Coordinates of C-alpha atoms and ligand atoms in Angstrom, one line a residue:
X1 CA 74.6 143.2 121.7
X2 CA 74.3 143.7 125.4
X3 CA 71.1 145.4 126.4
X4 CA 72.3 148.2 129.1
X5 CA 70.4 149.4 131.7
X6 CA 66.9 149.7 131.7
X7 CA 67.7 153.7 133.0
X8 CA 70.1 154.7 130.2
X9 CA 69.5 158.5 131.9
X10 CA 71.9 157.1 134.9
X11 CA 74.9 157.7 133.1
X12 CA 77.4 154.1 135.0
X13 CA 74.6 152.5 136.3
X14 CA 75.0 149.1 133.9
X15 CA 76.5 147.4 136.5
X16 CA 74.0 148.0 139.2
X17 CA 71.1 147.3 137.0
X18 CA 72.8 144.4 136.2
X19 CA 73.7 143.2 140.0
X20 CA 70.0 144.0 140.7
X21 CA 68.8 141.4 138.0
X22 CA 71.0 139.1 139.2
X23 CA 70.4 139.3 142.5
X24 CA 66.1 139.1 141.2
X25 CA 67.0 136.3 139.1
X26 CA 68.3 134.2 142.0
X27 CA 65.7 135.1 144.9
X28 CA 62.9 135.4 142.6
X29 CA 61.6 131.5 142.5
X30 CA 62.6 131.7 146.5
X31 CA 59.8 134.7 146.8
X32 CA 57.4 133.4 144.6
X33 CA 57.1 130.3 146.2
X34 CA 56.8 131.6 149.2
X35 CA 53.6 133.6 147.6
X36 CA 52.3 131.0 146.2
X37 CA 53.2 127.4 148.6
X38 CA 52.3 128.7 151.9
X39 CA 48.7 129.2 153.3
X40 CA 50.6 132.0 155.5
X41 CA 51.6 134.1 152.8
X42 CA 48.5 133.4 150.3
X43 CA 45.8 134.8 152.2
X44 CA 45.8 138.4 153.0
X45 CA 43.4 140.0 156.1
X46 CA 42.3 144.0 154.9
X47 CA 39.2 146.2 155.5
X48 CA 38.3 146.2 152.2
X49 CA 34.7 147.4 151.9
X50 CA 33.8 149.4 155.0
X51 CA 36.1 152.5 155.0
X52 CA 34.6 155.3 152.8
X53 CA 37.3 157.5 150.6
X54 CA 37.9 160.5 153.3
X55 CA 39.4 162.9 150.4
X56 CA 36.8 164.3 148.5
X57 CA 33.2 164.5 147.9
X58 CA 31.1 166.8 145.0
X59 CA 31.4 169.8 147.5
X60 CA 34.9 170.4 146.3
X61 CA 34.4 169.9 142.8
X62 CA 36.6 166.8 142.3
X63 CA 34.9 163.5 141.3
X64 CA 32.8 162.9 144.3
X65 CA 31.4 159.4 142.9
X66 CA 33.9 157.0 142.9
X67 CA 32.1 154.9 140.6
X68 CA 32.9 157.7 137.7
X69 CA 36.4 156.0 138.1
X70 CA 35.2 152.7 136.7
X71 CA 33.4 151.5 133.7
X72 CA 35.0 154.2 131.6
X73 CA 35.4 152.2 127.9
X74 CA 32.8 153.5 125.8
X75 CA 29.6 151.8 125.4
X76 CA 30.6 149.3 127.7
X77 CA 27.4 147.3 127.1
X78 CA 28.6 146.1 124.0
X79 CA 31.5 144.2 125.1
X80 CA 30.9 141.0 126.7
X81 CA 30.5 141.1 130.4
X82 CA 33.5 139.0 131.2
X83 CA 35.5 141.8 129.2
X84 CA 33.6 144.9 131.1
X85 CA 36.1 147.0 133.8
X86 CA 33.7 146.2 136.7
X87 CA 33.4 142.3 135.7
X88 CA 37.1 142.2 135.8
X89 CA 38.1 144.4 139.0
X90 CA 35.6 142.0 140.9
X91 CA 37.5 139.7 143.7
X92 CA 37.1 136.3 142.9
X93 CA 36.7 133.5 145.5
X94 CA 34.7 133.5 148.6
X95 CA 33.7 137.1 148.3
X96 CA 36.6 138.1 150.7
X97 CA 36.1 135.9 153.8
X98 CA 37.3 133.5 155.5
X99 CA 37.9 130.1 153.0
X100 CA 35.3 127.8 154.4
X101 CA 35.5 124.1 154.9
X102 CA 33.8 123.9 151.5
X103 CA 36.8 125.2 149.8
X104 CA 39.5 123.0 152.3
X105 CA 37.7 119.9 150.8
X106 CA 38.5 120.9 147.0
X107 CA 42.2 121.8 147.7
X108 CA 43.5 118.9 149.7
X109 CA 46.9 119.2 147.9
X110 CA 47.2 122.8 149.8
X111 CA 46.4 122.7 153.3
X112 CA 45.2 125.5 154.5
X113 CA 45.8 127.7 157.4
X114 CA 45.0 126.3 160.5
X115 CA 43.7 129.2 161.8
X116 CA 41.1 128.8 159.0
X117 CA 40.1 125.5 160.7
X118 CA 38.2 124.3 163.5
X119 CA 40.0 123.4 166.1
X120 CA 42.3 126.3 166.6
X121 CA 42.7 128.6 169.5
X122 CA 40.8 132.0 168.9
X123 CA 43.9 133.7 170.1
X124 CA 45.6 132.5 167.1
X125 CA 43.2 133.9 164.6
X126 CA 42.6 137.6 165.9
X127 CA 45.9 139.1 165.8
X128 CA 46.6 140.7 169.2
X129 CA 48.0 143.9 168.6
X130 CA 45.4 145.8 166.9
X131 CA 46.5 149.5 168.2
X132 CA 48.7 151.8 165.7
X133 CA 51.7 151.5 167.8
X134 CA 53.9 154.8 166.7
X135 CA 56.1 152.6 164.5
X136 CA 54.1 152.2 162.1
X137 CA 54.2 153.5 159.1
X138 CA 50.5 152.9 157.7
X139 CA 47.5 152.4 158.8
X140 CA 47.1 149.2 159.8
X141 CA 44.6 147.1 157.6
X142 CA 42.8 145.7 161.2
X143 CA 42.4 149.3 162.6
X144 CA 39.0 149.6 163.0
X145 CA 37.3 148.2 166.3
X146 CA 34.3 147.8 164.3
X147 CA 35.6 145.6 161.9
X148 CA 38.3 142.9 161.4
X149 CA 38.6 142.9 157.6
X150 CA 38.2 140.2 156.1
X151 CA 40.4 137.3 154.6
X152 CA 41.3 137.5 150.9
X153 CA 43.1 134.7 148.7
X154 CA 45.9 136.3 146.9
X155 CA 46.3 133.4 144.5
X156 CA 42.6 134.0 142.9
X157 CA 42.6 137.7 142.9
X158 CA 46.2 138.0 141.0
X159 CA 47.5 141.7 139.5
X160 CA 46.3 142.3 136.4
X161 CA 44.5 144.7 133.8
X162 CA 41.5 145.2 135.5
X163 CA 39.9 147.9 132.5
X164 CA 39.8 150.8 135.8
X165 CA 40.3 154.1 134.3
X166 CA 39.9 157.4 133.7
X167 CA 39.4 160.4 135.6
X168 CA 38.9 158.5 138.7
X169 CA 42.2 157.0 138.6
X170 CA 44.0 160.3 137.6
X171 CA 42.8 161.6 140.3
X172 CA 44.1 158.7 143.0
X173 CA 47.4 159.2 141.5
X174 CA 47.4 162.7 141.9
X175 CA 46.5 162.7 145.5
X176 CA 48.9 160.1 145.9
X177 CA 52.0 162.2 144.4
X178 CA 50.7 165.3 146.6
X179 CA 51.4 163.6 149.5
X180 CA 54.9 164.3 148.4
X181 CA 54.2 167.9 149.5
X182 CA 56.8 167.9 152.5
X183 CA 56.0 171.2 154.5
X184 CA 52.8 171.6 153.8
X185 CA 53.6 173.4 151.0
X186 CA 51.2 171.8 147.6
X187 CA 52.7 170.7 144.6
X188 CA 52.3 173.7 142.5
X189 CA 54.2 175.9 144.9
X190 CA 57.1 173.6 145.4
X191 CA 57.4 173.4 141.9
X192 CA 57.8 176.8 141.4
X193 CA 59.7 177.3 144.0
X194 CA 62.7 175.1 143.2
X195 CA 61.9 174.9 139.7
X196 CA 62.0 171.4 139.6
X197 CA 58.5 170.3 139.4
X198 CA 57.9 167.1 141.4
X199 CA 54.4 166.6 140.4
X200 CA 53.7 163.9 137.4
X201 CA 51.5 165.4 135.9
X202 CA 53.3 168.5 134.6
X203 CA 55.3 165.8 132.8
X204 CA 58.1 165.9 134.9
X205 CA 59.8 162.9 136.8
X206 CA 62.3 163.9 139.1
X207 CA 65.8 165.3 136.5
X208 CA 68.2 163.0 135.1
X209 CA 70.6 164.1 138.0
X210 CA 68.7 163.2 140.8
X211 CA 67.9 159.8 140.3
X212 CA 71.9 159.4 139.4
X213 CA 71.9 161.2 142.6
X214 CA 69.8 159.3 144.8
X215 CA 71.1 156.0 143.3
X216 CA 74.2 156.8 144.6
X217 CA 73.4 157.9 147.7
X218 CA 70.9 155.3 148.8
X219 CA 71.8 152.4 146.8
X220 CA 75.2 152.2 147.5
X221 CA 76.9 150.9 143.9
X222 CA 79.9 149.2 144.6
X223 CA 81.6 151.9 147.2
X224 CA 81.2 154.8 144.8
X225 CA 81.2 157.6 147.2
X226 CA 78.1 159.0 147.6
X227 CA 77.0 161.9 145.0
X228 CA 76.2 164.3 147.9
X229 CA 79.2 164.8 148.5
X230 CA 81.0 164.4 144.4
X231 CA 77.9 165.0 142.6
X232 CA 78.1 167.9 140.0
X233 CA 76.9 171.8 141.3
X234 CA 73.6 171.3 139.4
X235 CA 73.0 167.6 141.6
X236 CA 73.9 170.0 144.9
X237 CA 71.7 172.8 144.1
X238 CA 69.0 170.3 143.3
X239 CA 70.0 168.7 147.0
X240 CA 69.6 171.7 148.7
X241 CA 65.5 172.3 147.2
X242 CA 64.6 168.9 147.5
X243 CA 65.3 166.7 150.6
X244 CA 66.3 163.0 150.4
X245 CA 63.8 161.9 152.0
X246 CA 61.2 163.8 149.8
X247 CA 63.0 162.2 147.1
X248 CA 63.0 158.7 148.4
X249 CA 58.9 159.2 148.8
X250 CA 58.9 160.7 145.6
X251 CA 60.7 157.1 144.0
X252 CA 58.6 155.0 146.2
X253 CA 55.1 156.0 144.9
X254 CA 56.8 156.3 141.3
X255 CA 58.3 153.3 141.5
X256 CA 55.2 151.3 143.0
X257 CA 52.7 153.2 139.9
X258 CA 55.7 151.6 137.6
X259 CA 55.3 148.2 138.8
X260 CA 51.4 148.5 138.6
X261 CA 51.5 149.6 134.9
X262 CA 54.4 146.9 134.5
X263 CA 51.8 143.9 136.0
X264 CA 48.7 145.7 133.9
X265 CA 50.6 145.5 131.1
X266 CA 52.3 141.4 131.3
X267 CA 49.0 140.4 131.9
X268 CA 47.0 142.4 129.4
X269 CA 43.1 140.9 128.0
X270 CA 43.3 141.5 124.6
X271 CA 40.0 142.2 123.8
X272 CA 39.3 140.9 120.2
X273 CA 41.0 137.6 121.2
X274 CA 39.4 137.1 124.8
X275 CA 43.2 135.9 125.4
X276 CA 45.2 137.1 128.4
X277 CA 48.7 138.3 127.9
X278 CA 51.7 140.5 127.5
X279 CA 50.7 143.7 125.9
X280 CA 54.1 145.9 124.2
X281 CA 52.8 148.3 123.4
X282 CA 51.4 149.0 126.7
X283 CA 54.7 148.6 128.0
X284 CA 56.1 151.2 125.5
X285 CA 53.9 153.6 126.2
X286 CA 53.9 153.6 129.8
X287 CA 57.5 152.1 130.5
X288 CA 59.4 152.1 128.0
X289 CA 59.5 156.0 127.0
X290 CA 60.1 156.7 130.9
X291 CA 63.1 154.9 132.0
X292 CA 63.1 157.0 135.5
X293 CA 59.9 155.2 136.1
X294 CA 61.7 152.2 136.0
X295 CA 64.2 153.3 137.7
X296 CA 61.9 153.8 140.5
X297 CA 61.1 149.9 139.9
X298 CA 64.7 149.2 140.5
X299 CA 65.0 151.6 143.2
X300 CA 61.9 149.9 145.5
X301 CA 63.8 146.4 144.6
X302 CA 66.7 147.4 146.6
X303 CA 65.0 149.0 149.6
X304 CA 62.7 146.4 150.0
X305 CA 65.5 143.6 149.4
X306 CA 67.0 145.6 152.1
X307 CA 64.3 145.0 154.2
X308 CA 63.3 141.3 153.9
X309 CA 67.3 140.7 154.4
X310 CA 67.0 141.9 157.7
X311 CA 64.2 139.4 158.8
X312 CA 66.7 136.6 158.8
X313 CA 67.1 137.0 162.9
X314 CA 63.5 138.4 163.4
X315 CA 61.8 135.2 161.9
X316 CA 63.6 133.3 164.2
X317 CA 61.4 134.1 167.1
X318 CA 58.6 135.0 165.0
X319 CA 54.8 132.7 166.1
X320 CA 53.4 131.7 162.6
X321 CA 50.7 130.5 165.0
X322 CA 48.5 128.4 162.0
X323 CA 48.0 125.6 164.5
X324 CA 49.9 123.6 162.1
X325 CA 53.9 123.1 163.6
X326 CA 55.4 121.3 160.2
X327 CA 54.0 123.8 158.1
X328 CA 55.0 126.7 160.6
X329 CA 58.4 125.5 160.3
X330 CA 58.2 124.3 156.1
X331 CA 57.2 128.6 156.4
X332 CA 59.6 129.9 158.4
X333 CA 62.3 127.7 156.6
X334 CA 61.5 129.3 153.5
X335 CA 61.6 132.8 154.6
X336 CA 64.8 132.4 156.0
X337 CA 66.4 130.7 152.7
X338 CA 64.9 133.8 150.7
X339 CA 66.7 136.2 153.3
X340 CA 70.2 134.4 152.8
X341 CA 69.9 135.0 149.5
X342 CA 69.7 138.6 149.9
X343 CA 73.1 140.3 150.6
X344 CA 73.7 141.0 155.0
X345 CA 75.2 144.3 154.4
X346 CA 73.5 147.4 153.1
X347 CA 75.8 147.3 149.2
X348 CA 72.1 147.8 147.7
X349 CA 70.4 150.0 149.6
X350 CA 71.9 152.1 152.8
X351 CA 68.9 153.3 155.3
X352 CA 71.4 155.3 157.6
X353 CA 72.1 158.1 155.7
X354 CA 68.0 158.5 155.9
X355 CA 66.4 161.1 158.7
X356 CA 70.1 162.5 160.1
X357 CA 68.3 165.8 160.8
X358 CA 64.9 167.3 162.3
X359 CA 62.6 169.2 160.0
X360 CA 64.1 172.3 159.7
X361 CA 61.2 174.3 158.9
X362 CA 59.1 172.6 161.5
X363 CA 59.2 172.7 165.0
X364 CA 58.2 169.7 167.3
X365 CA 58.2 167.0 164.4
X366 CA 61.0 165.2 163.3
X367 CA 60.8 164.3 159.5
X368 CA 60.6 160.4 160.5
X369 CA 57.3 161.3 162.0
X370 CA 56.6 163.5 158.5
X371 CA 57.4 160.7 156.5
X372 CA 55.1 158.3 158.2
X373 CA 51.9 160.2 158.4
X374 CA 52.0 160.3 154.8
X375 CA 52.4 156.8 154.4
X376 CA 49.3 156.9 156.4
X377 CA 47.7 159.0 153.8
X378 CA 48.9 157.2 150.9
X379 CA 47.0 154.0 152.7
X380 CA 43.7 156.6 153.4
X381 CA 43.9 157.4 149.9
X382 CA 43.9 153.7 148.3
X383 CA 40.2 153.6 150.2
X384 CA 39.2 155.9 147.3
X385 CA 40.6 153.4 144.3
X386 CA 37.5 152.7 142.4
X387 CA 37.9 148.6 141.8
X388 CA 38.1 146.0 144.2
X389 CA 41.4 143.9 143.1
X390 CA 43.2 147.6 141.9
X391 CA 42.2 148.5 145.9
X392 CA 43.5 145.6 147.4
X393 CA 46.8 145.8 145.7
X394 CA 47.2 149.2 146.8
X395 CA 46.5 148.9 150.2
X396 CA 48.5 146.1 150.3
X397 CA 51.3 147.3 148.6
X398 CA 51.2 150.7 150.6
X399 CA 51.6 148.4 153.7
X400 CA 54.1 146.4 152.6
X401 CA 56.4 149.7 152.1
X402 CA 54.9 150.8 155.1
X403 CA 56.5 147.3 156.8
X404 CA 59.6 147.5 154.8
X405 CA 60.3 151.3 156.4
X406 CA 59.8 150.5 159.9
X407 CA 62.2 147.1 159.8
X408 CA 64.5 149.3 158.2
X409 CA 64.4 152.5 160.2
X410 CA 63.4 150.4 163.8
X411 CA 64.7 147.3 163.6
X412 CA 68.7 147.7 164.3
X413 CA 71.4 145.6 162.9
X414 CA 71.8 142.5 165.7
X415 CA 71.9 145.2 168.3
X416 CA 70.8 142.9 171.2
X417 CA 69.9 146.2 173.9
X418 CA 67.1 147.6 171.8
X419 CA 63.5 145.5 172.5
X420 CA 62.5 144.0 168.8
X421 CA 59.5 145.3 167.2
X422 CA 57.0 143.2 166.6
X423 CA 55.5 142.6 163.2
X424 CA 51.8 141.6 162.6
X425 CA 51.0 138.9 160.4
X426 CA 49.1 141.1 158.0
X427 CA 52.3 143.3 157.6
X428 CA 54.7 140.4 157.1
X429 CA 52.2 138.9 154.8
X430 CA 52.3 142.1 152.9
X431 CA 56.0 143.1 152.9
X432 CA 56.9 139.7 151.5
X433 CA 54.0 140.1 148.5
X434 CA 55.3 143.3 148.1
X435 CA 58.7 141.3 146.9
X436 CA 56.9 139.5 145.1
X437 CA 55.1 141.6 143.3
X438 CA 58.6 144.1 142.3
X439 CA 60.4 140.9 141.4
X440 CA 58.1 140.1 138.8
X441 CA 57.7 143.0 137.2
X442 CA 61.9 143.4 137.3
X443 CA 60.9 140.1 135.3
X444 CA 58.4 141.3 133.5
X445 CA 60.2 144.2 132.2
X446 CA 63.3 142.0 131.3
X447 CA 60.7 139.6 129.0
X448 CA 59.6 143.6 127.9
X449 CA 62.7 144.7 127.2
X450 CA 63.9 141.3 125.2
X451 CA 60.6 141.2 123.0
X452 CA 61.7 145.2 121.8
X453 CA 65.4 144.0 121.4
X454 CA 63.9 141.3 118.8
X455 CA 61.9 143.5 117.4
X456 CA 64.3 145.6 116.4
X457 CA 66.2 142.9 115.3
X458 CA 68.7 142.7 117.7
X459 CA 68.7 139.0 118.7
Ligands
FAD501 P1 48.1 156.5 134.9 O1 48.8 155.2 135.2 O2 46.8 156.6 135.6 O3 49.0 157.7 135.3 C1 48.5 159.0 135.4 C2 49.7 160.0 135.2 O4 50.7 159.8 136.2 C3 50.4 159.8 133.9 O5 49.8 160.5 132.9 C4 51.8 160.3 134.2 O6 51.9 161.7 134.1 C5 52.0 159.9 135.6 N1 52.7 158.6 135.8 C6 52.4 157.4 135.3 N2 53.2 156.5 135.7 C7 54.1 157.1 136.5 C8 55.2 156.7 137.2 N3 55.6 155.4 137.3 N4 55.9 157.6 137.9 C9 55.6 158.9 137.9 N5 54.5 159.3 137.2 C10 53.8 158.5 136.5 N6 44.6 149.2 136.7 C11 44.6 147.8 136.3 O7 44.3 147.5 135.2 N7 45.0 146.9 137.2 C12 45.3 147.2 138.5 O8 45.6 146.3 139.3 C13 45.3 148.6 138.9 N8 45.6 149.0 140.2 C14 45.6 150.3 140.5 C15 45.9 150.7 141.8 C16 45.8 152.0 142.2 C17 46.2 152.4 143.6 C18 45.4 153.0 141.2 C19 45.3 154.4 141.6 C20 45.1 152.6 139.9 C21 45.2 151.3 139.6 N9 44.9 150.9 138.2 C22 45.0 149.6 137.9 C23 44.7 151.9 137.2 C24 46.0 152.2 136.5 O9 47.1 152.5 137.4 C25 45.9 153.5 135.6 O10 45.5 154.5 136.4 C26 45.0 153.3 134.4 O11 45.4 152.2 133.7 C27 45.0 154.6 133.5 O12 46.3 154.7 133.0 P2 46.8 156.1 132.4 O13 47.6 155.7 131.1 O14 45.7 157.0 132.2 O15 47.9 156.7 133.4

């Protein structure tokens, strides 16, 4: 029998699960190739090293050494090294710089970057707008005038189970999900005072109602009208605690720890065969028994589908500037392709009815502003993520949603008398790996959910 929708909580969302799979299945080998055939996309420039984690120290009493986070399986001596938590969260490659000429010579069949090479302009490399512009919606990865970060290959660092975890990680997550606190209020408080905790760790993830309700509201399903204004009186009283937009962070961060698990999971060391591979039960236990969490998945799918759909006219005019014009154009050919794919309109994910109103319980700062300080945060927080490839795929991630906000919220629909924001290589480069990354574990999850259904028997 058919296998509904991986959120059976959403009471008619088959269909929309269903158009979403669809609509992975076809742009998914457009994305990944993208992420895997072009130098542009492959190599990823971050500050990985030299920013210190600004949230918390012994003083406070939380774990102040970040290497508590890591090395947490018991006796970890025991276990070949290749198998220990630090051996595997280590980047691989170059240790995070630029690919020399060594490494050009042993991979002829993929040229790389000419801004790798030698006889590019300078002015290609460094990219020229280094200053926080008040777009943005994270911290940008080249901030510091100190340092310029340094390049990483996203091919030979790939998502995986890494072994990080623990209190260390518990305690990223949680400072991740208090960002959440709109109004300054903390988690606790806001808990208890709408009675709808929004914490995860009281066991709580968002009701059953609200995701139906935010579905409908954000992702548009097929001109359903949306819940706020049909939704039951338990969805309105639940509107009126808990903004959209809270809501919409709330899914983001959910939905981004969902596709973490999901790629920890798929590609799993099982560590009395020394082989790599999908792990079920992993899945169950972190997936499986939460289908809001996946709904989150689902949810991050459309807004960031949303967003690469609306880079079909900004590519256009966008320098790839890798001092190689075939591949520039091979590039932005690609990008383009995967953007028709994507549906023009907003049917999967509608930005406008986002940030209609000011704050009302703040003066002088719009909740747009709100919204993207945290995201700052949420990128000041990933410096505190205890293992190098679990870091960098945080911090890219975080500015990938970061990207995918402000070309949804700045970048208008073909309106020709607004100035175009620019993008910076290192955002583009993460939005589309962001993609990436939620398409595969939207695959992932379907291999998941296929492996239970035989299981039990049902193929
Ligand atoms: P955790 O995943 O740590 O979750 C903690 C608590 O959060 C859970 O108990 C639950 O209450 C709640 N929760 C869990 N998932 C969700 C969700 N989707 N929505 C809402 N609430 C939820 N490990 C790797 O092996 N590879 C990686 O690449 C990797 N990257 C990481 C990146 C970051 C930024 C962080 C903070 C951690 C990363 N980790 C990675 C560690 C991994 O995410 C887990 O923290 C670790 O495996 C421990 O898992 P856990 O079962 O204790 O629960």
């Amino acid at each position: 029998g058919e296998v509904c929708a991986p959120d059976a909580t959403v009471s008619d969302a088959c269909a929309s699960y269903q158009d979403l799979d669809t609509l992975n299945t076809r742009i998914h080998p457009y994305v990944r190739s993208l992420c895997t055939q072009t130098d542009f996309f492959s190599y990823y420039r971050l500050n990985l090293f030299h920013k210190v984690c600004p949230f918390w120290s012994d003083e406070n009493g939380m774990c102040g050494n970040i290497a508590c986070a890591v090395n947490t399986i018991d006796n970890e001596e025991d276990i070949p090294s290749v198998w220990r938590a630090e051996e595997l969260s280590r980047l691989e490659g170059p240790k995070a710089q630029h690919p020399g000429k060594k490494q050009q010579k042993e991979r002829p069949e993929r040229p790389l970057m000419g801004e790798l090479g030698e006889n590019v302009d300078e002015s290609c490399v460094v990219e020229y707008d280094d200053e926080c512009d008040e777009r943005d919606y994270c911290v940008p990865e080249d901030e510091s005038a100190t340092s310029k970060g340094d390049y990483v290959s996203l091919l030979d660092n790939p998502e995986r189970f890494t072994g990080y975890s623990g209190e260390g990680t518990h305690q990223v997550w949680k400072a991740i999900y208090q960002e959440n606190c709109f109004s300054k209020q903390t988690a606790e408080s806001e808990a208890k005072s709408s009675g709808n905790p929004i914490a995860p760790f009281g066991g709580l993830t968002g009701s059953q109602g609200q995701a139906a309700q935010d579905l409908k509201s954000v992702m548009k399903e097929h001109g359903r009208q949306q819940a706020m204004q049909t939704g039951g009186m338990e969805d309105k009283l639940e509107f009126e605690d808990t903004c959209l937009e809270k809501r919409v962070f709330y899914r983001v961060v959910s939905g981004l720890h969902a596709s973490i698990s999901t790629h920890l999971c798929y590609d799993y060391l099982n560590q009395t065969t020394g082989q790599w591979g999908p792990n079920l039960e992993c899945y169950k236990w972190r997936l499986h028994k939460y289908p809001e969490r996946i709904s989150n998945l689902y949810f991050n799918f459309a807004l960031v589908s949303r967003a690469v759909s609306k880079l079909k006219d900004y590519v256009q005019d966008y320098t790839f500037c890798t001092g190689d014009p075939v591949e520039d154009r091979r590039t932005k050919q690609m990008i383009i392709q995967l953007a028709e794919q994507l549906p023009a309109g907003s049917e999967i994910f509608d930005e406008s009815v986002m940030f209609q109103d000011n704050y009302p319980e703040q003066t002088g700062i719009t909740l747009k502003e709100d919204f993207r300080n945290r995201f700052r945060n949420v990128s000041r927080i990933m410096d505190c993520v205890g293992c190098d490839k679990c870091r960098l795929w945080g911090k890219l991630q975080t500015n990938g949603f970061g990207t995918a906000l402000k070309v949804l919220f700045e970048f208008g629909d073909n309106d020709v008398s607004k100035p175009k924001p620019t993008l910076r290589r290192t955002e583009l480069v993460a939005l589309i790996n962001l993609l990436d990354k939620i398409s595969s574990a939207i695959k992932a999850v379907k291999d998941f959910r296929e492996m239970i259904a035989s299981e039990q028997g049902l193929n």
